[in-house]
C-alpha cells in the first residue's frame, strides 16, 4: 500500500462550483500535513498547512481526520485560476517528507 | 528576493556523459533536498541534506551523488546518466529538516538522457 494515496482525477468542474478531494495516508506516526499546489510544468508551492482543528484560508478549507487517516481540501466558489494539481504532503520523523501523486483539477468557464 | 535557483533548466544529454545540476538557495536554510517527478509516481526524494557536510539517501538514490560543502549550494551529480534518469528534477529547501516546515522549490530541471 502506498504511504499516501490521492485520487488522480482529473476533476472537471464549472466555475463557481465547490469541489473537495481527499488524501489518505498509512503511517499513523505522520505529524505534519500540507497541501501544495503545482501548476503545469512548474514547481510545487505551499497552499496551506493542515491542522488537527481544521483551518480555512479564504475559499480553501483543509481538514485532518487522524482516526480515519485522511486529510481533505475543500475549494468553494472555484475560479479558473484554481486549475492545477494539488499535492498532499506528509511530514513525519526528521527529514521524512512524503508527497502524494497529486489530484488534477480543471475549472471550466 | 528569497528563492531557490537551479541550473540548467533544460538539458539533453547522452548515456554515460557526466553532468551536474546546480541548486542554490539564499534563505540560509539548513535543509535541502532533491526530488524527481515522473508521471503517475509523484515526487520522489533522491537525496537530502540536514546541514553542511551532512547528506543522506532518500527513496531513489541509485545513480546519483550529492555534496553539501556550503550551506547555500546542493549540487546533484549524475556520474553516468542512463535513459531511466530522464525526468523532471526539483531542488527544495526548508528552514530545518523536521518535516514541519514549508518546502521552497526551485523552478525545476527537465533532463532527457538519450
Tab-separated table of C-alpha atoms in Angstrom:
chain	number	residue	atom	x	y	z
A	1	UNK	CA	0.000	0.000	0.000
A	2	UNK	CA	1.308	3.465	-0.876
A	3	UNK	CA	2.113	5.726	2.065
A	4	UNK	CA	-0.013	8.487	0.595
A	5	UNK	CA	-2.854	7.980	-1.848
A	6	UNK	CA	-4.736	10.559	-3.825
A	7	UNK	CA	-7.406	10.277	-6.476
A	8	UNK	CA	-5.513	11.407	-9.588
A	9	UNK	CA	-8.611	12.948	-11.159
A	10	UNK	CA	-8.995	14.886	-13.263
A	11	UNK	CA	-11.823	16.669	-11.522
A	12	UNK	CA	-13.538	18.830	-14.111
A	13	UNK	CA	-15.967	21.300	-12.547
A	14	UNK	CA	-17.654	24.550	-13.636
A	15	UNK	CA	-16.527	27.892	-12.357
A	16	UNK	CA	-18.246	28.741	-9.094
A	17	UNK	CA	-18.659	25.142	-8.012
A	18	UNK	CA	-17.474	23.645	-4.762
A	19	UNK	CA	-15.027	20.791	-5.077
A	20	UNK	CA	-13.411	18.568	-2.478
A	21	UNK	CA	-10.828	15.868	-2.547
A	22	UNK	CA	-9.198	13.629	-0.024
A	23	UNK	CA	-5.826	12.163	0.636
A	24	UNK	CA	-5.369	9.004	2.700
A	25	UNK	CA	-2.180	8.029	4.464
A	26	UNK	CA	-0.975	4.813	6.014
A	27	UNK	CA	1.606	5.952	8.567
A	28	UNK	CA	-0.149	6.868	11.774
A	29	UNK	CA	3.083	8.459	13.017
A	30	UNK	CA	2.791	11.275	10.454
A	31	UNK	CA	2.894	14.553	12.302
A	32	UNK	CA	2.571	17.342	9.771
A	33	UNK	CA	0.213	17.682	6.863
A	34	UNK	CA	0.181	20.100	3.958
A	35	UNK	CA	-1.491	20.836	0.677
A	36	UNK	CA	0.757	22.072	-2.118
A	37	UNK	CA	-0.359	23.379	-5.475
A	38	UNK	CA	1.521	22.665	-8.673
A	39	UNK	CA	0.785	24.376	-11.951
A	40	UNK	CA	1.641	22.586	-15.175
A	41	UNK	CA	5.414	22.171	-15.547
A	42	UNK	CA	6.049	24.477	-12.592
A	43	UNK	CA	7.386	23.907	-9.109
A	44	UNK	CA	5.074	22.976	-6.215
A	45	UNK	CA	4.154	25.777	-3.834
A	46	UNK	CA	2.639	25.586	-0.387
A	47	UNK	CA	-1.102	26.185	-0.415
A	48	UNK	CA	-1.800	25.598	3.249
A	49	UNK	CA	-0.835	23.593	6.261
A	50	UNK	CA	-3.432	21.285	7.774
A	51	UNK	CA	-4.094	21.383	11.484
A	52	UNK	CA	-5.995	18.946	13.677
A	53	UNK	CA	-8.669	21.525	14.333
A	54	UNK	CA	-9.089	22.239	10.635
A	55	UNK	CA	-8.202	25.531	9.055
A	56	UNK	CA	-9.556	27.924	6.497
A	57	UNK	CA	-7.884	30.386	4.178
A	58	UNK	CA	-10.367	32.331	2.119
A	59	UNK	CA	-12.126	29.895	-0.196
A	60	UNK	CA	-9.979	26.995	0.902
A	61	UNK	CA	-10.649	24.724	3.867
A	62	UNK	CA	-8.389	21.903	4.976
A	63	UNK	CA	-9.232	19.229	7.496
A	64	UNK	CA	-7.413	16.367	9.148
A	65	UNK	CA	-9.050	13.180	10.371
A	66	UNK	CA	-6.462	11.246	12.335
A	67	UNK	CA	-8.796	8.424	13.267
A	68	UNK	CA	-9.510	7.578	9.631
A	69	UNK	CA	-6.100	8.774	8.460
A	70	UNK	CA	-7.049	11.210	5.778
A	71	UNK	CA	-6.835	14.899	5.028
A	72	UNK	CA	-9.185	16.843	2.821
A	73	UNK	CA	-9.212	20.040	0.814
A	74	UNK	CA	-12.395	21.924	0.017
A	75	UNK	CA	-12.461	24.727	-2.526
A	76	UNK	CA	-15.529	26.951	-2.586
A	77	UNK	CA	-16.601	29.268	-5.397
A	78	UNK	CA	-13.909	27.841	-7.661
A	79	UNK	CA	-12.102	30.144	-10.090
A	80	UNK	CA	-10.475	29.400	-13.414
A	81	UNK	CA	-7.153	30.152	-11.735
A	82	UNK	CA	-7.687	27.242	-9.334
A	83	UNK	CA	-6.934	24.815	-12.171
A	84	UNK	CA	-3.815	22.974	-11.069
A	85	UNK	CA	-2.604	19.760	-9.483
A	86	UNK	CA	-2.990	19.569	-5.711
A	87	UNK	CA	-0.401	17.569	-3.816
A	88	UNK	CA	-0.957	16.065	-0.414
A	89	UNK	CA	2.254	16.154	1.647
A	90	UNK	CA	3.088	14.464	4.923
A	91	UNK	CA	5.936	15.170	7.297
A	92	UNK	CA	6.873	12.712	9.979
A	93	UNK	CA	10.148	11.919	11.611
A	94	UNK	CA	13.151	14.077	10.814
A	95	UNK	CA	13.677	14.554	7.091
A	96	UNK	CA	10.923	12.151	6.041
A	97	UNK	CA	8.605	14.053	3.751
A	98	UNK	CA	6.167	12.135	1.572
A	99	UNK	CA	4.385	13.581	-1.442
A	100	UNK	CA	1.205	12.208	-2.922
A	101	UNK	CA	0.971	11.828	-6.685
A	102	UNK	CA	-1.465	14.710	-6.876
A	103	UNK	CA	-5.052	15.369	-7.893
A	104	UNK	CA	-5.640	17.272	-11.112
A	105	UNK	CA	-8.337	19.923	-11.007
A	106	UNK	CA	-9.687	21.647	-14.084
A	107	UNK	CA	-12.165	24.512	-13.772
A	108	UNK	CA	-14.218	25.227	-16.882
A	109	UNK	CA	-15.882	28.572	-17.690
B	1	UNK	CA	14.116	38.020	-3.312
B	2	UNK	CA	14.054	34.738	-1.388
B	3	UNK	CA	14.435	31.931	-3.851
B	4	UNK	CA	15.850	28.586	-4.881
B	5	UNK	CA	17.625	28.547	-8.217
B	6	UNK	CA	18.538	25.605	-10.393
B	7	UNK	CA	20.674	25.336	-13.481
B	8	UNK	CA	20.333	24.308	-16.176
B	9	UNK	CA	16.570	24.437	-16.632
B	10	UNK	CA	16.667	22.077	-19.606
B	11	UNK	CA	19.294	19.533	-20.531
B	12	UNK	CA	19.525	16.891	-23.220
B	13	UNK	CA	22.491	14.583	-22.910
B	14	UNK	CA	23.708	11.139	-23.917
B	15	UNK	CA	24.108	7.998	-21.876
B	16	UNK	CA	27.250	7.975	-19.786
B	17	UNK	CA	28.193	11.633	-20.023
B	18	UNK	CA	28.657	13.008	-16.521
B	19	UNK	CA	26.553	16.014	-15.605
B	20	UNK	CA	25.876	18.284	-12.666
B	21	UNK	CA	22.713	20.172	-11.863
B	22	UNK	CA	23.322	23.076	-9.532
B	23	UNK	CA	20.989	24.255	-6.795
B	24	UNK	CA	21.358	27.348	-4.659
B	25	UNK	CA	19.169	28.997	-2.014
B	26	UNK	CA	19.525	32.447	-0.455
B	27	UNK	CA	17.342	31.917	2.623
B	28	UNK	CA	20.002	30.462	4.940
B	29	UNK	CA	18.025	27.228	5.124
B	30	UNK	CA	19.633	24.254	6.794
B	31	UNK	CA	17.704	21.572	4.938
B	32	UNK	CA	17.986	20.926	1.213
B	33	UNK	CA	16.801	18.049	-0.913
B	34	UNK	CA	16.480	16.752	-4.443
B	35	UNK	CA	13.367	15.192	-5.942
B	36	UNK	CA	12.496	13.684	-9.247
B	37	UNK	CA	8.982	13.808	-10.622
B	38	UNK	CA	7.672	11.241	-13.070
B	39	UNK	CA	4.111	10.847	-14.393
B	40	UNK	CA	1.967	8.798	-12.034
B	41	UNK	CA	4.722	8.490	-9.434
B	42	UNK	CA	4.666	11.910	-7.867
B	43	UNK	CA	7.698	13.492	-6.275
B	44	UNK	CA	10.288	11.040	-5.015
B	45	UNK	CA	13.170	12.108	-2.851
B	46	UNK	CA	16.658	11.337	-4.179
B	47	UNK	CA	18.961	12.771	-1.522
B	48	UNK	CA	18.661	15.253	1.268
B	49	UNK	CA	20.978	17.273	3.471
B	50	UNK	CA	20.275	18.347	7.025
B	51	UNK	CA	23.179	20.798	7.026
B	52	UNK	CA	26.676	21.405	5.654
B	53	UNK	CA	28.581	18.140	5.161
B	54	UNK	CA	25.526	16.111	6.267
B	55	UNK	CA	23.800	14.227	3.453
B	56	UNK	CA	21.707	11.093	3.299
B	57	UNK	CA	19.856	8.917	0.822
B	58	UNK	CA	16.213	9.394	0.049
B	59	UNK	CA	13.957	6.878	-1.607
B	60	UNK	CA	15.625	6.682	-5.022
B	61	UNK	CA	19.358	7.471	-4.628
B	62	UNK	CA	20.796	4.960	-7.129
B	63	UNK	CA	22.758	6.631	-9.906
B	64	UNK	CA	23.039	9.994	-8.139
B	65	UNK	CA	25.543	11.763	-5.914
B	66	UNK	CA	25.332	14.981	-3.948
B	67	UNK	CA	27.570	17.186	-1.872
B	68	UNK	CA	26.968	19.993	0.608
B	69	UNK	CA	30.161	21.949	1.078
B	70	UNK	CA	28.401	25.265	1.610
B	71	UNK	CA	25.071	25.969	3.201
B	72	UNK	CA	23.583	27.631	0.142
B	73	UNK	CA	24.565	25.063	-2.521
B	74	UNK	CA	23.490	21.476	-3.051
B	75	UNK	CA	24.516	20.141	-6.478
B	76	UNK	CA	23.156	16.904	-7.917
B	77	UNK	CA	25.671	14.801	-9.845
B	78	UNK	CA	24.909	12.067	-12.337
B	79	UNK	CA	28.194	10.271	-12.902
B	80	UNK	CA	26.943	8.087	-15.747
B	81	UNK	CA	23.411	9.079	-16.755
B	82	UNK	CA	21.089	6.481	-18.206
B	83	UNK	CA	17.756	6.873	-20.049
B	84	UNK	CA	15.775	5.868	-16.942
B	85	UNK	CA	17.030	9.073	-15.319
B	86	UNK	CA	15.085	11.126	-17.826
B	87	UNK	CA	12.820	13.110	-15.544
B	88	UNK	CA	11.862	16.477	-14.089
B	89	UNK	CA	14.121	17.326	-11.160
B	90	UNK	CA	13.363	19.729	-8.337
B	91	UNK	CA	15.636	21.064	-5.666
B	92	UNK	CA	13.978	22.236	-2.461
B	93	UNK	CA	14.989	23.836	0.802
B	94	UNK	CA	13.391	24.452	4.162
B	95	UNK	CA	14.470	26.156	7.345
B	96	UNK	CA	15.005	22.874	9.170
B	97	UNK	CA	14.601	19.236	8.223
B	98	UNK	CA	11.950	18.196	10.710
B	99	UNK	CA	9.222	17.754	8.111
B	100	UNK	CA	7.176	20.524	9.692
B	101	UNK	CA	8.457	23.463	7.681
B	102	UNK	CA	7.427	24.743	4.276
B	103	UNK	CA	9.448	23.418	1.387
B	104	UNK	CA	10.605	26.023	-1.147
B	105	UNK	CA	11.189	24.581	-4.571
B	106	UNK	CA	13.415	25.625	-7.418
B	107	UNK	CA	11.885	26.007	-10.893
B	108	UNK	CA	12.881	22.504	-11.977
B	109	UNK	CA	15.339	20.953	-14.418
B	110	UNK	CA	13.978	18.883	-17.257
B	111	UNK	CA	16.574	16.253	-18.112
B	112	UNK	CA	16.489	13.984	-21.139
B	113	UNK	CA	19.055	11.196	-21.463
B	114	UNK	CA	19.245	9.545	-24.870
